[in-house]
Coordinates of C-alpha atoms in Angstrom, one line a residue:
Chain X
M17 CA -17.4 48.5 -27.3
G18 CA -15.3 49.0 -24.2
D19 CA -18.2 49.1 -21.8
V20 CA -18.3 47.0 -18.6
D21 CA -20.6 44.4 -20.2
D22 CA -18.2 43.7 -23.0
A23 CA -16.9 40.2 -22.2
F24 CA -13.5 40.8 -23.7
A25 CA -13.1 44.4 -22.5
P26 CA -9.5 45.3 -21.5
P27 CA -8.8 46.2 -17.9
A28 CA -8.1 49.9 -16.9
D29 CA -4.5 49.8 -18.1
G30 CA -5.4 48.2 -21.4
W31 CA -3.8 45.1 -23.0
V32 CA -0.1 44.7 -23.3
P33 CA 0.4 43.5 -26.9
V34 CA 2.9 40.9 -28.0
S35 CA 5.9 41.5 -30.2
P36 CA 5.1 41.7 -34.0
R37 CA 8.2 39.4 -34.4
L38 CA 5.8 36.6 -33.4
A39 CA 4.1 37.1 -36.8
T40 CA 7.5 36.9 -38.4
A41 CA 8.2 33.6 -36.6
R42 CA 4.9 32.1 -37.7
R43 CA 5.3 33.3 -41.2
I44 CA 8.7 31.6 -41.3
T45 CA 7.0 28.4 -40.3
L46 CA 4.4 29.0 -43.0
L47 CA 7.2 29.3 -45.6
L48 CA 8.7 26.0 -44.3
V49 CA 5.4 24.3 -44.8
Y50 CA 5.2 25.8 -48.3
V51 CA 8.5 24.1 -49.2
V52 CA 6.6 20.8 -49.0
V53 CA 3.6 22.3 -50.8
L54 CA 5.9 23.4 -53.6
A55 CA 7.4 20.0 -53.8
G56 CA 3.9 18.6 -54.2
G57 CA 3.3 21.1 -57.1
A58 CA 6.5 20.0 -58.8
I59 CA 5.5 16.3 -58.6
L60 CA 2.1 17.2 -60.1
W61 CA 3.8 19.2 -62.9
V62 CA 6.0 16.3 -64.0
S63 CA 3.2 13.7 -63.6
P64 CA 1.2 12.7 -66.6
L65 CA -1.9 14.5 -65.3
A66 CA -3.3 17.4 -67.4
P67 CA -1.6 20.8 -66.7
A68 CA -5.0 22.1 -65.6
W69 CA -4.5 20.1 -62.3
T70 CA -1.2 21.9 -61.6
I71 CA -2.8 25.3 -62.3
A72 CA -5.7 24.6 -60.0
Y73 CA -3.3 23.3 -57.3
A74 CA -1.2 26.4 -57.6
A75 CA -4.2 28.7 -57.5
I76 CA -5.5 27.2 -54.3
A77 CA -2.0 27.2 -52.8
V78 CA -1.5 30.9 -53.6
V79 CA -4.9 31.9 -52.3
A80 CA -4.4 29.9 -49.1
F81 CA -0.9 31.4 -48.7
V82 CA -2.1 35.0 -48.9
W83 CA -5.0 34.3 -46.6
V84 CA -3.0 32.6 -43.9
W85 CA -0.2 35.2 -44.2
W86 CA -2.9 37.9 -43.5
L87 CA -4.5 35.8 -40.8
I88 CA -1.2 35.4 -38.9
G89 CA -0.9 39.2 -38.7
R90 CA -4.4 39.6 -37.4
R91 CA -4.1 36.7 -34.9
V92 CA -0.8 38.0 -33.5
A93 CA -2.4 41.4 -33.1
S94 CA -5.3 39.8 -31.2
F95 CA -2.9 38.5 -28.4
G96 CA -2.7 40.6 -25.3
Y97 CA -2.2 40.2 -21.6
A98 CA -2.7 42.3 -18.5
E99 CA -1.4 42.0 -14.9
R100 CA -4.0 43.0 -12.5
D101 CA -3.7 43.2 -8.7
N102 CA -5.0 39.7 -8.1
D103 CA -5.0 37.9 -11.5
L104 CA -3.5 37.6 -14.9
L105 CA -5.7 38.1 -18.0
V106 CA -4.7 36.6 -21.4
V107 CA -6.8 37.4 -24.4
S108 CA -6.4 35.8 -27.8
G109 CA -8.1 34.5 -31.0
L110 CA -9.9 35.9 -33.9
I111 CA -12.5 33.3 -35.0
L112 CA -12.7 31.7 -31.6
R113 CA -12.1 34.5 -29.1
R114 CA -10.9 33.6 -25.7
L115 CA -10.1 35.3 -22.4
V116 CA -8.4 33.4 -19.7
I117 CA -8.3 34.7 -16.1
V118 CA -5.8 33.1 -13.7
P119 CA -5.8 34.3 -10.1
Y120 CA -2.1 34.4 -8.9
G121 CA -3.0 32.2 -6.0
R122 CA -3.9 29.3 -8.2
M123 CA -0.7 29.3 -10.3
Q124 CA 1.4 26.2 -9.7
M125 CA 4.2 26.8 -12.2
V126 CA 5.3 29.4 -14.7
D127 CA 7.2 28.1 -17.8
L128 CA 9.4 30.0 -20.2
R129 CA 10.1 28.4 -23.6
A130 CA 11.5 29.4 -26.9
G131 CA 12.1 27.3 -30.0
P132 CA 15.0 27.8 -32.4
I133 CA 13.2 30.2 -34.6
D134 CA 11.9 32.1 -31.6
R135 CA 15.4 32.4 -30.2
W136 CA 16.8 33.6 -33.5
L137 CA 14.1 36.3 -33.6
G138 CA 14.4 37.1 -29.9
I139 CA 10.9 36.1 -28.6
A140 CA 9.7 33.6 -26.0
T141 CA 6.5 32.1 -24.6
V142 CA 5.4 32.4 -21.0
Q143 CA 3.0 29.6 -20.0
L144 CA 1.0 29.4 -16.8
H145 CA 0.0 26.1 -15.2
T146 CA -2.6 25.5 -12.6
A147 CA -4.0 22.3 -11.2
A148 CA -6.5 22.2 -14.0
A149 CA -5.3 20.9 -17.3
T150 CA -7.8 23.0 -19.2
T151 CA -6.2 26.3 -18.1
D152 CA -4.8 27.4 -21.4
A153 CA -2.8 30.5 -20.5
A154 CA 0.1 30.9 -22.8
I155 CA 1.5 34.3 -23.9
P156 CA 3.7 33.8 -27.0
G157 CA 5.9 36.4 -28.7
L158 CA 7.4 38.2 -25.7
P159 CA 10.8 39.8 -25.9
P160 CA 13.2 37.7 -23.7
D161 CA 13.6 40.5 -21.1
E162 CA 9.9 41.1 -20.8
A163 CA 9.3 37.3 -20.7
A164 CA 11.8 36.7 -17.9
G165 CA 10.5 39.7 -16.0
L166 CA 6.9 38.6 -16.3
R167 CA 7.8 35.1 -15.3
D168 CA 9.6 36.3 -12.2
R169 CA 6.8 38.7 -11.2
L170 CA 4.2 35.9 -11.7
A171 CA 6.2 33.4 -9.7
A172 CA 6.7 35.9 -6.8
R173 CA 3.0 36.8 -6.7
G174 CA 2.1 33.1 -6.8
E175 CA 4.2 32.4 -3.8
E176 CA 3.0 35.4 -2.0
R177 CA -0.6 34.4 -2.5
T178 CA -0.2 30.7 -1.7
A179 CA 2.0 31.2 1.3
G180 CA -0.9 31.5 3.7
L181 CA -2.3 28.1 2.9
Chain F
M23 CA 8.0 -1.3 13.0
T24 CA 7.1 -4.6 11.3
Q25 CA 9.3 -7.4 10.1
P26 CA 9.7 -7.8 6.3
R27 CA 7.1 -10.2 5.1
R28 CA 6.0 -11.9 1.9
T29 CA 2.7 -12.0 0.2
N30 CA 0.7 -15.2 0.3
P31 CA 2.5 -18.2 -1.2
L32 CA -0.5 -18.8 -3.5
S33 CA 0.0 -15.4 -5.1
P34 CA 2.0 -16.5 -8.2
L35 CA -0.6 -19.2 -8.9
V36 CA -3.5 -16.8 -8.6
Q37 CA -1.8 -14.3 -10.9
A38 CA -1.2 -17.1 -13.5
V39 CA -4.8 -18.2 -13.6
P40 CA -6.1 -15.5 -16.1
A41 CA -3.7 -17.0 -18.7
V42 CA -5.5 -20.4 -18.5
P43 CA -8.6 -19.7 -20.6
A44 CA -6.5 -18.3 -23.4
L45 CA -4.3 -21.4 -23.4
A46 CA -7.3 -23.7 -23.2
I47 CA -9.0 -22.0 -26.1
F48 CA -5.8 -22.3 -28.2
F49 CA -5.4 -26.0 -27.6
I50 CA -9.1 -26.8 -28.1
G51 CA -9.4 -24.5 -31.1
P52 CA -6.7 -23.9 -33.7
G53 CA -3.9 -25.7 -31.9
A54 CA -5.7 -29.1 -31.7
G55 CA -6.1 -29.6 -35.4
F56 CA -2.5 -28.5 -36.1
I57 CA -1.1 -30.9 -33.5
E58 CA -3.2 -33.9 -34.6
R59 CA -1.8 -33.7 -38.1
R60 CA 1.8 -34.1 -36.9
G61 CA 1.5 -37.5 -35.1
A62 CA 2.8 -38.9 -31.8
P63 CA 6.5 -37.7 -31.7
F64 CA 5.4 -34.2 -32.3
I65 CA 2.8 -34.3 -29.5
L66 CA 5.4 -35.7 -27.1
T67 CA 7.8 -32.8 -28.0
I68 CA 5.0 -30.3 -27.4
V69 CA 4.2 -31.8 -24.0
I70 CA 7.8 -31.8 -23.0
V71 CA 8.3 -28.2 -24.1
L72 CA 5.1 -27.2 -22.2
V73 CA 6.2 -29.0 -19.0
V74 CA 9.7 -27.6 -19.1
G75 CA 8.3 -24.1 -20.0
F76 CA 5.9 -24.3 -17.2
A77 CA 8.5 -25.5 -14.7
V78 CA 10.8 -22.6 -15.7
F79 CA 7.9 -20.1 -15.5
A80 CA 6.8 -21.5 -12.1
A81 CA 10.3 -21.3 -10.8
L82 CA 10.8 -17.8 -11.9
S83 CA 7.4 -16.7 -10.5
W84 CA 8.2 -18.4 -7.2
L85 CA 11.6 -16.8 -7.1
A86 CA 10.1 -13.3 -7.8
W87 CA 7.6 -14.0 -5.1
W88 CA 10.4 -15.1 -2.7
R89 CA 12.4 -12.0 -3.3
R90 CA 9.5 -9.7 -2.8
T91 CA 9.1 -8.4 0.7
F92 CA 7.2 -5.6 2.3
W93 CA 7.3 -3.9 5.7
I94 CA 6.7 -0.7 7.5
D95 CA 9.9 0.9 8.5
D96 CA 10.8 3.0 11.6
D97 CA 10.1 6.3 9.7
G98 CA 6.6 5.1 9.2
D99 CA 7.0 4.4 5.5
L100 CA 5.7 1.4 3.6
R101 CA 8.5 -0.3 1.8
V102 CA 8.6 -3.0 -0.8
D103 CA 11.8 -4.7 -2.0
S104 CA 11.5 -6.8 -5.1
G105 CA 13.3 -8.1 -8.2
V106 CA 15.3 -11.3 -8.8
I107 CA 18.4 -9.9 -10.6
Q108 CA 17.7 -6.2 -10.7
R109 CA 16.5 -5.3 -7.2
S110 CA 14.2 -2.4 -6.7
A111 CA 13.2 -0.7 -3.5
R112 CA 10.1 1.3 -3.2
R113 CA 8.9 3.5 -0.4
L114 CA 5.6 5.2 0.2
Q115 CA 5.4 8.0 2.8
L116 CA 2.4 7.1 4.8
S117 CA 2.0 10.6 6.3
R118 CA 0.8 11.6 2.8
L119 CA -1.7 8.7 2.6
Q120 CA -4.7 9.2 0.4
S121 CA -6.3 5.8 0.4
V122 CA -6.0 2.2 1.5
D123 CA -8.4 0.0 -0.4
V124 CA -9.0 -3.7 -0.1
V125 CA -10.0 -5.2 -3.4
T126 CA -11.1 -8.7 -4.1
P127 CA -10.5 -9.9 -7.7
F128 CA -12.5 -12.8 -8.8
V129 CA -9.8 -15.5 -8.8
A130 CA -8.3 -14.4 -5.6
R131 CA -11.6 -14.6 -3.9
L132 CA -12.0 -18.2 -4.8
V133 CA -8.9 -19.0 -2.6
G134 CA -9.9 -16.5 0.0
L135 CA -7.2 -13.8 -0.8
V136 CA -7.5 -10.1 -1.3
E137 CA -5.4 -7.3 -2.8
L138 CA -4.3 -4.2 -0.8
R139 CA -3.9 -0.9 -2.7
V140 CA -2.1 1.9 -0.9
E141 CA -2.0 5.3 -2.5
V142 CA -0.3 8.5 -1.4
A143 CA -0.5 12.1 -2.7
G144 CA 1.9 13.0 -5.4
V145 CA 2.7 12.5 -9.0
G146 CA 4.3 9.4 -10.5
D147 CA 5.2 6.6 -8.2
S148 CA 2.5 7.0 -5.6
R149 CA 0.8 3.6 -5.4
I150 CA 1.8 0.2 -4.1
V151 CA -0.4 -2.8 -4.8
L152 CA 0.2 -5.9 -2.6
K153 CA -1.1 -9.1 -4.2
Y154 CA -2.2 -11.1 -2.5
L155 CA -2.9 -11.3 1.3
T156 CA -5.3 -13.2 3.4
R157 CA -8.3 -11.1 4.5
A158 CA -7.2 -11.0 8.1
E159 CA -3.7 -10.0 7.1
A160 CA -4.9 -7.2 4.8
D161 CA -7.3 -5.9 7.4
A162 CA -4.6 -5.8 10.0
L163 CA -2.2 -4.0 7.7
R164 CA -4.8 -1.6 6.6
G165 CA -5.6 -0.7 10.2
A166 CA -2.0 -0.3 11.0
I167 CA -1.4 2.0 8.0
L168 CA -4.5 4.1 8.7
E169 CA -3.5 4.5 12.3
L170 CA 0.1 5.5 11.4
A171 CA -1.2 8.0 8.8
R172 CA -3.6 9.5 11.3
R173 CA -0.9 9.8 14.0
E174 CA 1.6 11.4 11.6
S175 CA -0.7 13.8 9.9
A176 CA -0.7 15.8 13.2
E177 CA -4.5 16.4 13.5
S178 CA -5.1 13.2 15.3
S179 CA -8.8 12.3 15.6
D180 CA -8.0 10.2 18.7
G181 CA -10.6 7.5 18.8
A182 CA -11.2 4.0 17.8
L183 CA -9.0 2.6 15.0
E184 CA -12.0 1.8 12.9
A185 CA -14.6 4.4 13.7
P186 CA -18.2 3.5 13.2
E187 CA -19.6 3.9 9.7
I188 CA -22.9 5.6 9.2
P189 CA -24.9 4.2 6.2
L190 CA -26.0 7.0 3.8
A191 CA -27.2 5.3 0.7
A192 CA -27.5 2.0 -1.0
V193 CA -28.6 1.2 -4.6
P194 CA -31.0 -1.8 -4.9
N195 CA -29.7 -4.0 -7.7
G196 CA -33.0 -3.9 -9.6
R197 CA -32.9 -0.2 -9.7
L198 CA -29.3 -0.3 -10.9
L199 CA -30.2 -2.6 -13.8
A200 CA -33.2 -0.5 -14.8
G201 CA -31.2 2.6 -14.6
L202 CA -28.4 1.2 -16.8
L203 CA -30.9 0.0 -19.4
L204 CA -32.6 3.3 -19.5
R205 CA -29.5 5.4 -20.1
S206 CA -30.0 7.5 -23.2
T207 CA -27.4 5.9 -25.5
T208 CA -28.1 2.4 -24.3
A209 CA -31.8 2.7 -24.6
A210 CA -31.5 4.2 -28.1
L211 CA -29.1 1.5 -29.3
L212 CA -31.3 -1.3 -27.9
L213 CA -34.4 0.3 -29.5
A214 CA -32.4 0.4 -32.8
S215 CA -31.6 -3.3 -32.4
V216 CA -35.2 -4.2 -31.9
A217 CA -36.1 -2.2 -35.1
F218 CA -33.4 -4.0 -37.0
I219 CA -34.6 -7.4 -35.9
A220 CA -38.1 -6.5 -36.8
F221 CA -36.9 -5.3 -40.2
T222 CA -35.1 -8.6 -40.7
L223 CA -38.2 -10.6 -39.9
W224 CA -40.3 -8.5 -42.2
A225 CA -37.8 -8.4 -45.1
Q226 CA -36.7 -12.0 -44.5
G227 CA -33.1 -11.2 -45.2
P228 CA -30.1 -11.3 -42.9
V229 CA -28.8 -7.7 -43.8
A230 CA -30.1 -5.9 -40.7
L231 CA -29.2 -8.7 -38.4
V232 CA -25.5 -7.9 -38.6
L233 CA -26.3 -4.3 -37.6
A234 CA -28.5 -5.6 -34.7
M235 CA -25.6 -7.6 -33.4
V236 CA -23.5 -4.5 -33.1
T237 CA -26.1 -2.1 -31.9
G238 CA -27.4 -4.8 -29.5
G239 CA -24.1 -6.3 -28.4
L240 CA -22.3 -3.2 -27.4
P241 CA -24.9 -1.8 -25.0
I242 CA -25.5 -5.2 -23.5
L243 CA -21.8 -5.6 -22.8
S244 CA -21.6 -2.1 -21.3
V245 CA -24.7 -2.8 -19.1
V246 CA -23.3 -6.1 -17.9
T247 CA -19.9 -4.5 -17.1
Q248 CA -21.4 -1.6 -15.3
F249 CA -23.9 -3.9 -13.4
L250 CA -21.1 -6.1 -12.2
A251 CA -18.9 -3.2 -11.2
N252 CA -21.7 -1.3 -9.3
Y253 CA -23.5 -4.3 -7.9
G254 CA -24.4 -3.8 -4.2
F255 CA -23.4 -0.2 -4.3
R256 CA -23.3 1.3 -0.8
V257 CA -22.1 4.6 0.6
T258 CA -21.3 5.1 4.2
R259 CA -19.8 8.0 6.2
T260 CA -16.6 7.5 8.1
P261 CA -14.3 10.0 9.8
D262 CA -12.0 9.7 6.9
G263 CA -14.6 10.6 4.3
L264 CA -17.3 8.8 2.4
R265 CA -16.7 5.1 1.9
I266 CA -18.0 3.5 -1.3
R267 CA -18.4 -0.2 -1.6
R268 CA -19.3 -1.9 -4.9
G269 CA -18.8 -4.8 -7.2
L270 CA -20.0 -8.4 -7.6
L271 CA -17.1 -10.3 -9.1
S272 CA -14.5 -8.1 -7.4
T273 CA -15.4 -6.0 -4.5
Q274 CA -14.0 -2.5 -4.3
V275 CA -13.8 -0.3 -1.3
R276 CA -12.8 3.3 -1.7
T277 CA -12.7 6.2 0.7
V278 CA -13.3 9.7 -0.7
P279 CA -12.4 12.5 1.7
A280 CA -14.6 15.5 1.1
A281 CA -11.6 17.8 1.0
R282 CA -10.4 16.1 -2.2
V283 CA -13.6 16.6 -4.1
H284 CA -13.0 19.2 -6.7
A285 CA -16.2 19.1 -8.7
V286 CA -19.6 17.3 -8.7
E287 CA -21.9 16.5 -11.5
L288 CA -25.6 15.6 -11.3
V289 CA -26.6 13.7 -14.5
S290 CA -30.2 12.9 -15.4
P291 CA -30.8 11.0 -18.7
L292 CA -34.1 11.6 -20.4
L293 CA -35.7 8.2 -19.5
W294 CA -34.7 8.5 -15.8
R295 CA -36.6 11.8 -15.3
R296 CA -39.9 10.0 -15.0
W297 CA -38.7 8.5 -11.8
N298 CA -36.7 11.5 -10.9
W299 CA -33.5 9.5 -10.8
V300 CA -30.0 11.0 -11.1
R301 CA -26.4 9.8 -11.2
V302 CA -23.6 11.7 -9.4
T303 CA -20.0 11.7 -10.6
L304 CA -17.0 13.4 -9.0
T305 CA -13.8 14.9 -9.9
I306 CA -11.3 13.9 -7.3
A307 CA -7.9 15.6 -6.8
G308 CA -5.1 13.9 -8.7
V309 CA -7.4 11.1 -9.8
E310 CA -8.5 10.4 -13.3
G311 CA -11.5 8.2 -13.1
D312 CA -10.9 4.6 -14.3
E313 CA -11.9 1.2 -13.4
L314 CA -9.7 1.1 -10.3
R315 CA -10.5 4.6 -9.2
P316 CA -14.2 5.1 -9.6
D317 CA -15.5 8.6 -10.0
V318 CA -19.1 7.7 -9.3
L319 CA -20.6 8.8 -6.1
I320 CA -23.9 7.1 -6.8
P321 CA -24.8 5.3 -10.0
V322 CA -28.6 5.8 -9.8
A323 CA -30.6 7.2 -7.0
P324 CA -33.8 9.2 -6.4
R325 CA -32.9 12.9 -6.6
A326 CA -33.5 13.6 -2.9
E327 CA -31.1 10.9 -1.9
A328 CA -28.5 12.1 -4.4
L329 CA -28.8 15.7 -3.1
A330 CA -28.2 14.5 0.5
L331 CA -25.0 12.8 -0.7
I332 CA -23.9 15.9 -2.5
A333 CA -24.4 17.9 0.7
E334 CA -21.9 15.5 2.3
V335 CA -19.1 16.4 -0.1
L336 CA -20.2 20.0 -0.6
P337 CA -21.4 21.1 2.8
G338 CA -24.0 23.8 2.8
V339 CA -24.9 23.5 -0.9
D340 CA -28.6 23.2 -1.7
V341 CA -28.9 22.3 -5.3
D342 CA -32.7 23.0 -5.5
S343 CA -32.3 26.5 -4.3
L344 CA -29.8 27.6 -6.9
V345 CA -30.8 30.8 -8.7
F346 CA -29.8 30.5 -12.3
D347 CA -28.9 33.0 -15.0
E348 CA -30.4 31.4 -18.0
A349 CA -29.3 31.5 -21.6
P350 CA -31.2 34.0 -23.7
R351 CA -33.7 33.1 -26.4
Q352 CA -31.0 33.9 -29.0
A353 CA -29.2 30.7 -27.8
R354 CA -31.9 28.6 -29.6
W355 CA -30.1 29.2 -32.9
R356 CA -26.8 27.9 -31.6
S357 CA -28.2 25.0 -29.5
P358 CA -31.8 24.3 -30.5
F359 CA -32.4 21.4 -28.1
A360 CA -30.5 22.4 -25.0
W361 CA -30.9 26.1 -25.0
R362 CA -33.8 26.2 -22.5
Y363 CA -31.7 24.3 -20.0
L364 CA -28.4 26.2 -20.3
A365 CA -27.7 28.3 -17.3
C366 CA -25.1 29.4 -14.8
A367 CA -25.5 30.0 -11.0
I368 CA -23.1 31.4 -8.4
T369 CA -23.8 30.9 -4.7
P370 CA -21.5 31.8 -1.8
Q371 CA -20.2 28.2 -1.9
V372 CA -20.2 27.1 -5.5
I373 CA -20.3 27.9 -9.2
A374 CA -22.8 25.8 -11.1
A375 CA -23.6 25.3 -14.8
R376 CA -26.4 23.4 -16.5
S377 CA -26.1 21.8 -19.9
G378 CA -27.7 19.2 -22.1
R379 CA -31.2 18.5 -23.1
I380 CA -31.5 14.7 -23.7
T381 CA -29.2 14.0 -20.8
R382 CA -29.2 16.9 -18.4
R383 CA -26.1 17.7 -16.5
L384 CA -25.5 20.1 -13.7
G385 CA -21.8 20.7 -12.8
L386 CA -20.8 22.2 -9.5
A387 CA -17.5 23.3 -8.3
P388 CA -16.6 25.0 -4.9
H389 CA -15.0 28.3 -5.4
A390 CA -11.8 27.2 -3.6
R391 CA -11.4 24.4 -6.2
V392 CA -11.8 26.5 -9.4
Q393 CA -8.4 27.1 -10.9
S394 CA -9.1 29.6 -13.6
L395 CA -11.9 31.0 -15.6
R396 CA -12.2 31.2 -19.4
I397 CA -14.6 33.2 -21.5
T398 CA -14.9 32.0 -25.1
Q399 CA -16.9 33.1 -28.1
G400 CA -17.1 31.3 -31.4
P401 CA -18.3 32.8 -34.7
W402 CA -21.9 31.7 -34.2
E403 CA -22.0 33.0 -30.7
R404 CA -20.6 36.4 -31.9
R405 CA -23.4 36.7 -34.5
L406 CA -26.0 35.9 -31.8
G407 CA -24.6 38.1 -29.1
L408 CA -23.6 35.1 -26.9
A409 CA -20.5 33.9 -25.0
S410 CA -19.6 31.0 -22.8
L411 CA -18.0 30.9 -19.3
H412 CA -15.9 27.9 -18.3
A413 CA -14.7 27.2 -14.8
D414 CA -11.5 25.2 -15.0
T415 CA -11.1 22.5 -12.4
A416 CA -8.7 19.6 -11.8
P417 CA -8.8 16.9 -14.6
G418 CA -11.8 14.7 -14.2
P419 CA -15.2 13.8 -15.6
V420 CA -17.0 16.9 -14.5
D421 CA -17.2 19.9 -16.8
V422 CA -18.4 23.2 -15.3
S423 CA -19.1 25.2 -18.5
A424 CA -22.0 27.6 -18.9
R425 CA -22.5 27.9 -22.6
H426 CA -24.2 30.4 -24.8
L427 CA -25.1 33.0 -22.1
S428 CA -25.9 36.5 -23.2
Y429 CA -22.8 38.4 -24.1
A430 CA -23.4 41.1 -21.5
S431 CA -23.9 38.8 -18.6
V432 CA -20.6 36.8 -18.9
R433 CA -18.0 39.2 -17.7
P434 CA -20.0 40.3 -14.6
L435 CA -20.5 36.6 -13.8
A436 CA -16.7 36.0 -14.2
D437 CA -15.9 39.1 -12.0
E438 CA -18.3 37.9 -9.3
E439 CA -16.7 34.4 -9.4
L440 CA -13.2 35.8 -9.2
V441 CA -14.0 37.6 -5.9
L442 CA -15.5 34.5 -4.5
M443 CA -12.5 32.4 -5.6
R444 CA -10.1 34.7 -3.9
R445 CA -12.2 34.8 -0.7
A446 CA -12.5 31.0 -0.6
R447 CA -8.8 30.5 -0.7
R448 CA -8.1 33.0 2.1
V449 CA -9.9 30.9 4.6
P450 CA -8.5 27.4 3.9

């Protein structure tokens, strides 16, 4: 791979990866979901149903947990972005791969958000908005300094490019 | 500029009329039996309650009407003050005018009144609807608003207030009806209904009849609605843009400036292709197509006529001379019916994408209007060495997505488009 015809090829400077703390954040969310799953198992255990049901439930839950845990790592590793001279590239996805290219001149707004878990772990999401609702350019899992810097650079470039209109 | 005025005194009455059928049905239907069982005193009470209720309602409506005034102020803004207890003042900046439409709802037409809709660019509170005015009043106000907007938006096209309109296209109502009946889904459902009815007759049982009522009823309803809405469809050219007139029960007039067209779609259902008919829909800036804001440029027209209309909104674009990059043979495993038609084309003016087999669609977006590009690849596409290219445009009915192209061709196409997008913006 890596040739010019590769649709998801990185630019000359390569992809900037996101922080592995994003995987931690998503795994915490997974654990929170599994509190509910565990509660479901407990109810099943005390219910009059045969124990085989509980065992099957637990087996599926464990397999799903391991698989999603592993998938989160892969998916976080698949995120990357690159600032080129005229546009921003964001790549993401494992099963459904996606590359979004947003020219600086088309950006209308750059958002910086962080939920409670994100803040605790020290990561943030930078989201770009254009006049199209389908533009899906969000870069999650950036360390706050990097995120703020990126947002400011993007905003400045956006203004520079649209000033002539 | 103008003195505060009120809408026509008949307005509250006209607005109340749509409630009448519902009330009538209630009293003729379930209400009647209920009341009869209770005897004379009860009926009297009902009548008194109704009369008093109506009087209160009428008084309130009248008061609301009385307290509602509109005028154009010295800054050239359209202002509306309204509210009986809680007053509200609204103001539209006419220098940012997008459209002034005169609409004739059915009931209002019976008493010779019209509705005036004024819209300006912007999010949120950007529209004022004045119900109802007399035709003459509405035309005068519309003229005044247009003239103000023209004067304020610097680039004055000094000339007559209402410049001459040049007719471009009209849809004969017979063709409209035929076109609506032959739309793929409609035709399929109607055919299914006929089959169900035939089956009912043959089997002598009522089972399939219920199905036939659903499969037959829905498309007939849709055809009737569409027919009424698009009856007498006419497109003319004015200095402000294309003007679209349509509607039987309520006439709608809408002006579409070419500069606000973000994407265009040419749609040809399977059964239309025999006559070479197409439909053209538009994505217009800041407008989600709905009943009030039509996104149809022409509901059904011969291809040549439609292409001429497209040339009006996308100058210099010749749809028939597009050179397409077609999806490779591999795509037949991912999209067995449509794959032959899937393709992408990039010209100096637009990016175009074809899709669909039963109903063919060709989406076009000028480079200056493309907001971003997306390359996607699902698991099947990866297996087959394919990928899709999407051009993101403002929200609307048109989708410019070239699906299942060969993996190697997608990134070069995207790079080519990016250069054109940049160039298009530099020369606004």
